[in-house]
Amino acid sequence: MSAISVGQAVVLGALEGVTEFLPVSSTGHLKIAEGLMGIPVDDGAVVGFSAVIQVGAIAAVLVYFFKDIVRIVSAWLRGLRDKEERYHHDYKFAWWVICATIPIVAVGLAAKPLIEGPLASLWVVAGSLIAGSGVMWAADRMGRHKRGEDDTSFKDAMLVGSSQILALLFPGFSRSGATMSTALMLDLDRVAATRLSFFLGIPALTGAGIYELKDALGTGTGALPLAVGTAVSFVVAYASIAWLLKFVAQHSFNAFVIYRIVVGLLLFGLLGAGVINS
């Protein structure tokens, strides 16, 4: 029997789509939902399912930013053949994304037992939600928001890409929250920080989904729930991306900070009262 039903897959897929790119922690919200539905959060099939349905959200990014991605990939391919093209920002940016993905891949492979074991606890999620809120609040106020997307550098990409490790080790911290906060500390404006977070998430999350696919299917999660969850994730994530880019252009991250603190405290309360298991 599948570890996750089709109905549960719809709920988790929608939740993944809404939260993957918002700085509120998709992993944290998925684990909370799994706990409330009585799904064991540290089960191998469940961990694999969560990683695989992220591919739906990544597919939404690929579609939404299709023209940008084609432009960047085309510049990279031209640069491989023509030395003169290597001075183009898009060529360099493509290499920066590749290099910035290496740290999270290395840590993900090395720390896999911890990530799928002790660090998958909902206590960790609750604490990380609140701790990440403090980092985001400070970053939004420390940053001078004076640099745009064209001003990004290799150093920016490496620091922002490496910050994804925080979310990998501490589910609840939020990959988007970590990357956006780091970008803001580097004085990127909110829109540039958000777009950089999107582009850096493409290889990391796609790789994680592909890597986990075999384990997800081999440990009890059926193909149908995986397909349904991924499809729902795609549709909802596309709408979420469009909304977020409009929102950050005119607002601070205060709403996300407050929301994360409320959810974190609520989760602590539910765990302490024994309503859900860690």
GROMACS .gro file of C-alpha atoms in nm:
model
  278
    1MET     CA    1   0.000   0.000   0.000
    2SER     CA    2   0.122   0.349  -0.083
    3ALA     CA    3   0.264   0.544   0.209
    4ILE     CA    4   0.070   0.848   0.082
    5SER     CA    5  -0.280   0.839  -0.067
    6VAL     CA    6  -0.394   1.035  -0.373
    7GLY     CA    7  -0.600   1.269  -0.154
    8GLN     CA    8  -0.303   1.337   0.070
    9ALA     CA    9  -0.090   1.390  -0.241
   10VAL     CA   10  -0.327   1.665  -0.358
   11VAL     CA   11  -0.301   1.844  -0.025
   12LEU     CA   12   0.077   1.811  -0.006
   13GLY     CA   13   0.120   1.909  -0.372
   14ALA     CA   14  -0.085   2.226  -0.324
   15LEU     CA   15   0.108   2.310  -0.007
   16GLU     CA   16   0.439   2.252  -0.185
   17GLY     CA   17   0.333   2.476  -0.473
   18VAL     CA   18   0.226   2.760  -0.244
   19THR     CA   19   0.527   2.752  -0.013
   20GLU     CA   20   0.826   2.637  -0.224
   21PHE     CA   21   0.926   2.986  -0.333
   22LEU     CA   22   0.776   3.188  -0.051
   23PRO     CA   23   1.026   3.242   0.232
   24VAL     CA   24   0.818   3.038   0.477
   25SER     CA   25   0.971   2.690   0.438
   26SER     CA   26   0.797   2.441   0.212
   27THR     CA   27   0.969   2.152   0.391
   28GLY     CA   28   0.847   2.279   0.726
   29HIS     CA   29   0.489   2.315   0.605
   30LEU     CA   30   0.494   1.972   0.443
   31LYS     CA   31   0.620   1.812   0.762
   32ILE     CA   32   0.355   1.990   0.967
   33ALA     CA   33   0.082   1.875   0.727
   34GLU     CA   34   0.220   1.520   0.727
   35GLY     CA   35   0.220   1.521   1.107
   36LEU     CA   36  -0.140   1.643   1.122
   37MET     CA   37  -0.245   1.373   0.872
   38GLY     CA   38  -0.067   1.103   1.070
   39ILE     CA   39   0.201   1.047   0.806
   40PRO     CA   40   0.543   0.958   0.958
   41VAL     CA   41   0.765   1.255   0.870
   42ASP     CA   42   1.091   1.057   0.888
   43ASP     CA   43   0.970   0.766   0.671
   44GLY     CA   44   1.197   0.716   0.367
   45ALA     CA   45   0.905   0.709   0.124
   46VAL     CA   46   0.761   1.030   0.268
   47VAL     CA   47   1.096   1.214   0.254
   48GLY     CA   48   1.135   1.095  -0.106
   49PHE     CA   49   0.783   1.203  -0.197
   50SER     CA   50   0.847   1.554  -0.063
   51ALA     CA   51   1.163   1.584  -0.273
   52VAL     CA   52   1.000   1.452  -0.590
   53ILE     CA   53   0.697   1.683  -0.589
   54GLN     CA   54   0.940   1.975  -0.572
   55VAL     CA   55   1.008   1.898  -0.939
   56GLY     CA   56   0.657   2.023  -1.015
   57ALA     CA   57   0.741   2.357  -0.855
   58ILE     CA   58   1.071   2.370  -1.043
   59ALA     CA   59   0.888   2.299  -1.369
   60ALA     CA   60   0.675   2.603  -1.293
   61VAL     CA   61   0.991   2.814  -1.262
   62LEU     CA   62   1.119   2.677  -1.594
   63VAL     CA   63   0.796   2.774  -1.766
   64TYR     CA   64   0.762   3.113  -1.596
   65PHE     CA   65   1.123   3.215  -1.667
   66PHE     CA   66   1.151   3.029  -1.998
   67LYS     CA   67   1.275   3.331  -2.198
   68ASP     CA   68   1.535   3.419  -1.933
   69ILE     CA   69   1.656   3.061  -1.911
   70VAL     CA   70   1.685   3.029  -2.290
   71ARG     CA   71   1.882   3.355  -2.299
   72ILE     CA   72   2.121   3.243  -2.024
   73VAL     CA   73   2.172   2.890  -2.161
   74SER     CA   74   2.222   3.025  -2.514
   75ALA     CA   75   2.486   3.269  -2.387
   76TRP     CA   76   2.659   2.984  -2.201
   77LEU     CA   77   2.666   2.763  -2.511
   78ARG     CA   78   2.798   3.048  -2.726
   79GLY     CA   79   3.064   3.117  -2.467
   80LEU     CA   80   3.186   2.758  -2.478
   81ARG     CA   81   3.258   2.804  -2.849
   82ASP     CA   82   3.352   3.171  -2.873
   83LYS     CA   83   3.600   3.336  -2.637
   84GLU     CA   84   3.455   3.681  -2.700
   85GLU     CA   85   3.115   3.569  -2.571
   86ARG     CA   86   3.263   3.483  -2.233
   87TYR     CA   87   3.257   3.846  -2.126
   88HIS     CA   88   2.877   3.846  -2.146
   89HIS     CA   89   2.706   3.860  -1.805
   90ASP     CA   90   2.464   3.578  -1.894
   91TYR     CA   91   2.753   3.342  -1.977
   92LYS     CA   92   2.920   3.414  -1.644
   93PHE     CA   93   2.588   3.390  -1.459
   94ALA     CA   94   2.531   3.037  -1.595
   95TRP     CA   95   2.867   2.926  -1.455
   96TRP     CA   96   2.793   3.097  -1.125
   97VAL     CA   97   2.471   2.898  -1.087
   98ILE     CA   98   2.658   2.575  -1.160
   99CYS     CA   99   2.936   2.652  -0.912
  100ALA     CA  100   2.694   2.777  -0.646
  101THR     CA  101   2.509   2.446  -0.657
  102ILE     CA  102   2.816   2.239  -0.568
  103PRO     CA  103   2.816   2.316  -0.191
  104ILE     CA  104   2.456   2.207  -0.132
  105VAL     CA  105   2.506   1.891  -0.339
  106ALA     CA  106   2.817   1.797  -0.140
  107VAL     CA  107   2.650   1.858   0.196
  108GLY     CA  108   2.328   1.689   0.086
  109LEU     CA  109   2.509   1.368  -0.004
  110ALA     CA  110   2.734   1.371   0.301
  111ALA     CA  111   2.462   1.452   0.554
  112LYS     CA  112   2.178   1.246   0.403
  113PRO     CA  113   2.137   1.018   0.709
  114LEU     CA  114   2.106   1.320   0.939
  115ILE     CA  115   1.871   1.506   0.704
  116GLU     CA  116   1.637   1.211   0.678
  117GLY     CA  117   1.674   1.117   1.044
  118PRO     CA  118   1.721   1.341   1.351
  119LEU     CA  119   1.700   1.669   1.156
  120ALA     CA  120   1.360   1.572   1.014
  121SER     CA  121   1.203   1.626   1.356
  122LEU     CA  122   0.916   1.874   1.383
  123TRP     CA  123   1.092   2.024   1.686
  124VAL     CA  124   1.373   2.124   1.451
  125VAL     CA  125   1.118   2.264   1.205
  126ALA     CA  126   0.953   2.480   1.473
  127GLY     CA  127   1.283   2.617   1.600
  128SER     CA  128   1.412   2.682   1.248
  129LEU     CA  129   1.096   2.869   1.148
  130ILE     CA  130   1.145   3.115   1.433
  131ALA     CA  131   1.524   3.141   1.400
  132GLY     CA  132   1.493   3.198   1.025
  133SER     CA  133   1.242   3.475   1.091
  134GLY     CA  134   1.500   3.664   1.294
  135VAL     CA  135   1.757   3.632   1.015
  136MET     CA  136   1.507   3.751   0.754
  137TRP     CA  137   1.396   4.047   0.966
  138ALA     CA  138   1.757   4.157   1.021
  139ALA     CA  139   1.852   4.110   0.654
  140ASP     CA  140   1.559   4.316   0.529
  141ARG     CA  141   1.668   4.605   0.751
  142MET     CA  142   2.044   4.571   0.712
  143GLY     CA  143   2.035   4.553   0.334
  144ARG     CA  144   2.047   4.878   0.139
  145HIS     CA  145   1.849   4.737  -0.159
  146LYS     CA  146   2.064   4.932  -0.403
  147ARG     CA  147   2.188   4.659  -0.639
  148GLY     CA  148   1.989   4.505  -0.923
  149GLU     CA  149   2.010   4.169  -1.098
  150ASP     CA  150   2.277   4.289  -1.344
  151ASP     CA  151   2.499   4.388  -1.051
  152THR     CA  152   2.532   4.033  -0.916
  153SER     CA  153   2.878   3.879  -0.899
  154PHE     CA  154   3.038   3.536  -0.856
  155LYS     CA  155   3.082   3.610  -0.485
  156ASP     CA  156   2.710   3.690  -0.455
  157ALA     CA  157   2.609   3.368  -0.628
  158MET     CA  158   2.841   3.152  -0.415
  159LEU     CA  159   2.730   3.306  -0.086
  160VAL     CA  160   2.361   3.291  -0.175
  161GLY     CA  161   2.391   2.939  -0.318
  162SER     CA  162   2.578   2.813  -0.012
  163SER     CA  163   2.311   2.956   0.217
  164GLN     CA  164   2.076   2.687   0.085
  165ILE     CA  165   2.263   2.447   0.315
  166LEU     CA  166   2.088   2.607   0.613
  167ALA     CA  167   1.750   2.496   0.483
  168LEU     CA  168   1.886   2.154   0.394
  169LEU     CA  169   2.012   2.088   0.746
  170PHE     CA  170   1.737   2.273   0.932
  171PRO     CA  171   1.398   2.213   0.768
  172GLY     CA  172   1.185   2.508   0.859
  173PHE     CA  173   1.461   2.762   0.793
  174SER     CA  174   1.342   2.785   0.429
  175ARG     CA  175   1.562   2.764   0.120
  176SER     CA  176   1.395   3.074  -0.023
  177GLY     CA  177   1.423   3.252   0.310
  178ALA     CA  178   1.793   3.170   0.344
  179THR     CA  179   1.882   3.270  -0.012
  180MET     CA  180   1.673   3.588  -0.012
  181SER     CA  181   1.808   3.694   0.328
  182THR     CA  182   2.167   3.641   0.216
  183ALA     CA  183   2.105   3.835  -0.105
  184LEU     CA  184   1.951   4.122   0.091
  185MET     CA  185   2.256   4.131   0.322
  186LEU     CA  186   2.465   4.171   0.005
  187ASP     CA  187   2.256   4.482  -0.075
  188LEU     CA  188   2.056   4.334  -0.363
  189ASP     CA  189   1.708   4.478  -0.395
  190ARG     CA  190   1.412   4.255  -0.309
  191VAL     CA  191   1.320   4.168  -0.669
  192ALA     CA  192   1.681   4.083  -0.760
  193ALA     CA  193   1.714   3.874  -0.443
  194THR     CA  194   1.395   3.685  -0.525
  195ARG     CA  195   1.490   3.617  -0.888
  196LEU     CA  196   1.839   3.501  -0.785
  197SER     CA  197   1.676   3.264  -0.535
  198PHE     CA  198   1.461   3.120  -0.814
  199PHE     CA  199   1.751   3.059  -1.052
  200LEU     CA  200   1.974   2.903  -0.786
  201GLY     CA  201   1.691   2.674  -0.680
  202ILE     CA  202   1.645   2.519  -1.024
  203PRO     CA  203   1.948   2.281  -1.030
  204ALA     CA  204   1.945   2.210  -0.656
  205LEU     CA  205   1.577   2.115  -0.630
  206THR     CA  206   1.564   1.936  -0.965
  207GLY     CA  207   1.866   1.727  -0.870
  208ALA     CA  208   1.714   1.643  -0.532
  209GLY     CA  209   1.388   1.531  -0.693
  210ILE     CA  210   1.559   1.309  -0.949
  211TYR     CA  211   1.791   1.163  -0.685
  212GLU     CA  212   1.501   1.077  -0.455
  213LEU     CA  213   1.269   0.936  -0.726
  214LYS     CA  214   1.402   0.580  -0.706
  215ASP     CA  215   1.388   0.575  -0.326
  216ALA     CA  216   1.039   0.725  -0.321
  217LEU     CA  217   0.904   0.457  -0.554
  218GLY     CA  218   1.101   0.180  -0.388
  219THR     CA  219   0.985   0.241  -0.033
  220GLY     CA  220   0.610   0.238  -0.067
  221THR     CA  221   0.496   0.554  -0.244
  222GLY     CA  222   0.292   0.472  -0.553
  223ALA     CA  223   0.346   0.631  -0.893
  224LEU     CA  224  -0.007   0.780  -0.902
  225PRO     CA  225   0.025   0.984  -0.579
  226LEU     CA  226   0.367   1.105  -0.697
  227ALA     CA  227   0.226   1.211  -1.035
  228VAL     CA  228  -0.078   1.383  -0.881
  229GLY     CA  229   0.128   1.564  -0.616
  230THR     CA  230   0.379   1.684  -0.875
  231ALA     CA  231   0.109   1.808  -1.115
  232VAL     CA  232  -0.076   1.999  -0.841
  233SER     CA  233   0.253   2.144  -0.723
  234PHE     CA  234   0.326   2.277  -1.074
  235VAL     CA  235  -0.006   2.456  -1.116
  236VAL     CA  236  -0.007   2.615  -0.772
  237ALA     CA  237   0.363   2.710  -0.784
  238TYR     CA  238   0.320   2.897  -1.113
  239ALA     CA  239   0.055   3.120  -0.958
  240SER     CA  240   0.266   3.161  -0.643
  241ILE     CA  241   0.571   3.279  -0.842
  242ALA     CA  242   0.371   3.544  -1.027
  243TRP     CA  243   0.221   3.672  -0.701
  244LEU     CA  244   0.552   3.679  -0.511
  245LEU     CA  245   0.738   3.886  -0.772
  246LYS     CA  246   0.462   4.147  -0.767
  247PHE     CA  247   0.448   4.145  -0.388
  248VAL     CA  248   0.821   4.196  -0.321
  249ALA     CA  249   0.834   4.483  -0.567
  250GLN     CA  250   0.617   4.690  -0.333
  251HIS     CA  251   0.642   4.534   0.014
  252SER     CA  252   0.897   4.433   0.277
  253PHE     CA  253   0.927   4.077   0.413
  254ASN     CA  254   0.754   4.171   0.740
  255ALA     CA  255   0.441   3.969   0.660
  256PHE     CA  256   0.647   3.655   0.607
  257VAL     CA  257   0.845   3.715   0.927
  258ILE     CA  258   0.529   3.746   1.136
  259TYR     CA  259   0.367   3.445   0.969
  260ARG     CA  260   0.672   3.225   1.031
  261ILE     CA  261   0.685   3.318   1.400
  262VAL     CA  262   0.314   3.243   1.443
  263VAL     CA  263   0.346   2.905   1.269
  264GLY     CA  264   0.658   2.817   1.467
  265LEU     CA  265   0.495   2.898   1.800
  266LEU     CA  266   0.179   2.711   1.699
  267LEU     CA  267   0.386   2.408   1.608
  268PHE     CA  268   0.567   2.418   1.941
  269GLY     CA  269   0.227   2.427   2.110
  270LEU     CA  270   0.091   2.133   1.910
  271LEU     CA  271   0.402   1.925   1.980
  272GLY     CA  272   0.403   2.013   2.349
  273ALA     CA  273   0.034   1.923   2.382
  274GLY     CA  274   0.090   1.593   2.203
  275VAL     CA  275  -0.157   1.678   1.925
  276ILE     CA  276   0.103   1.575   1.666
  277ASN     CA  277   0.413   1.361   1.696
  278SER     CA  278   0.758   1.499   1.625
   0.00000   0.00000   0.00000
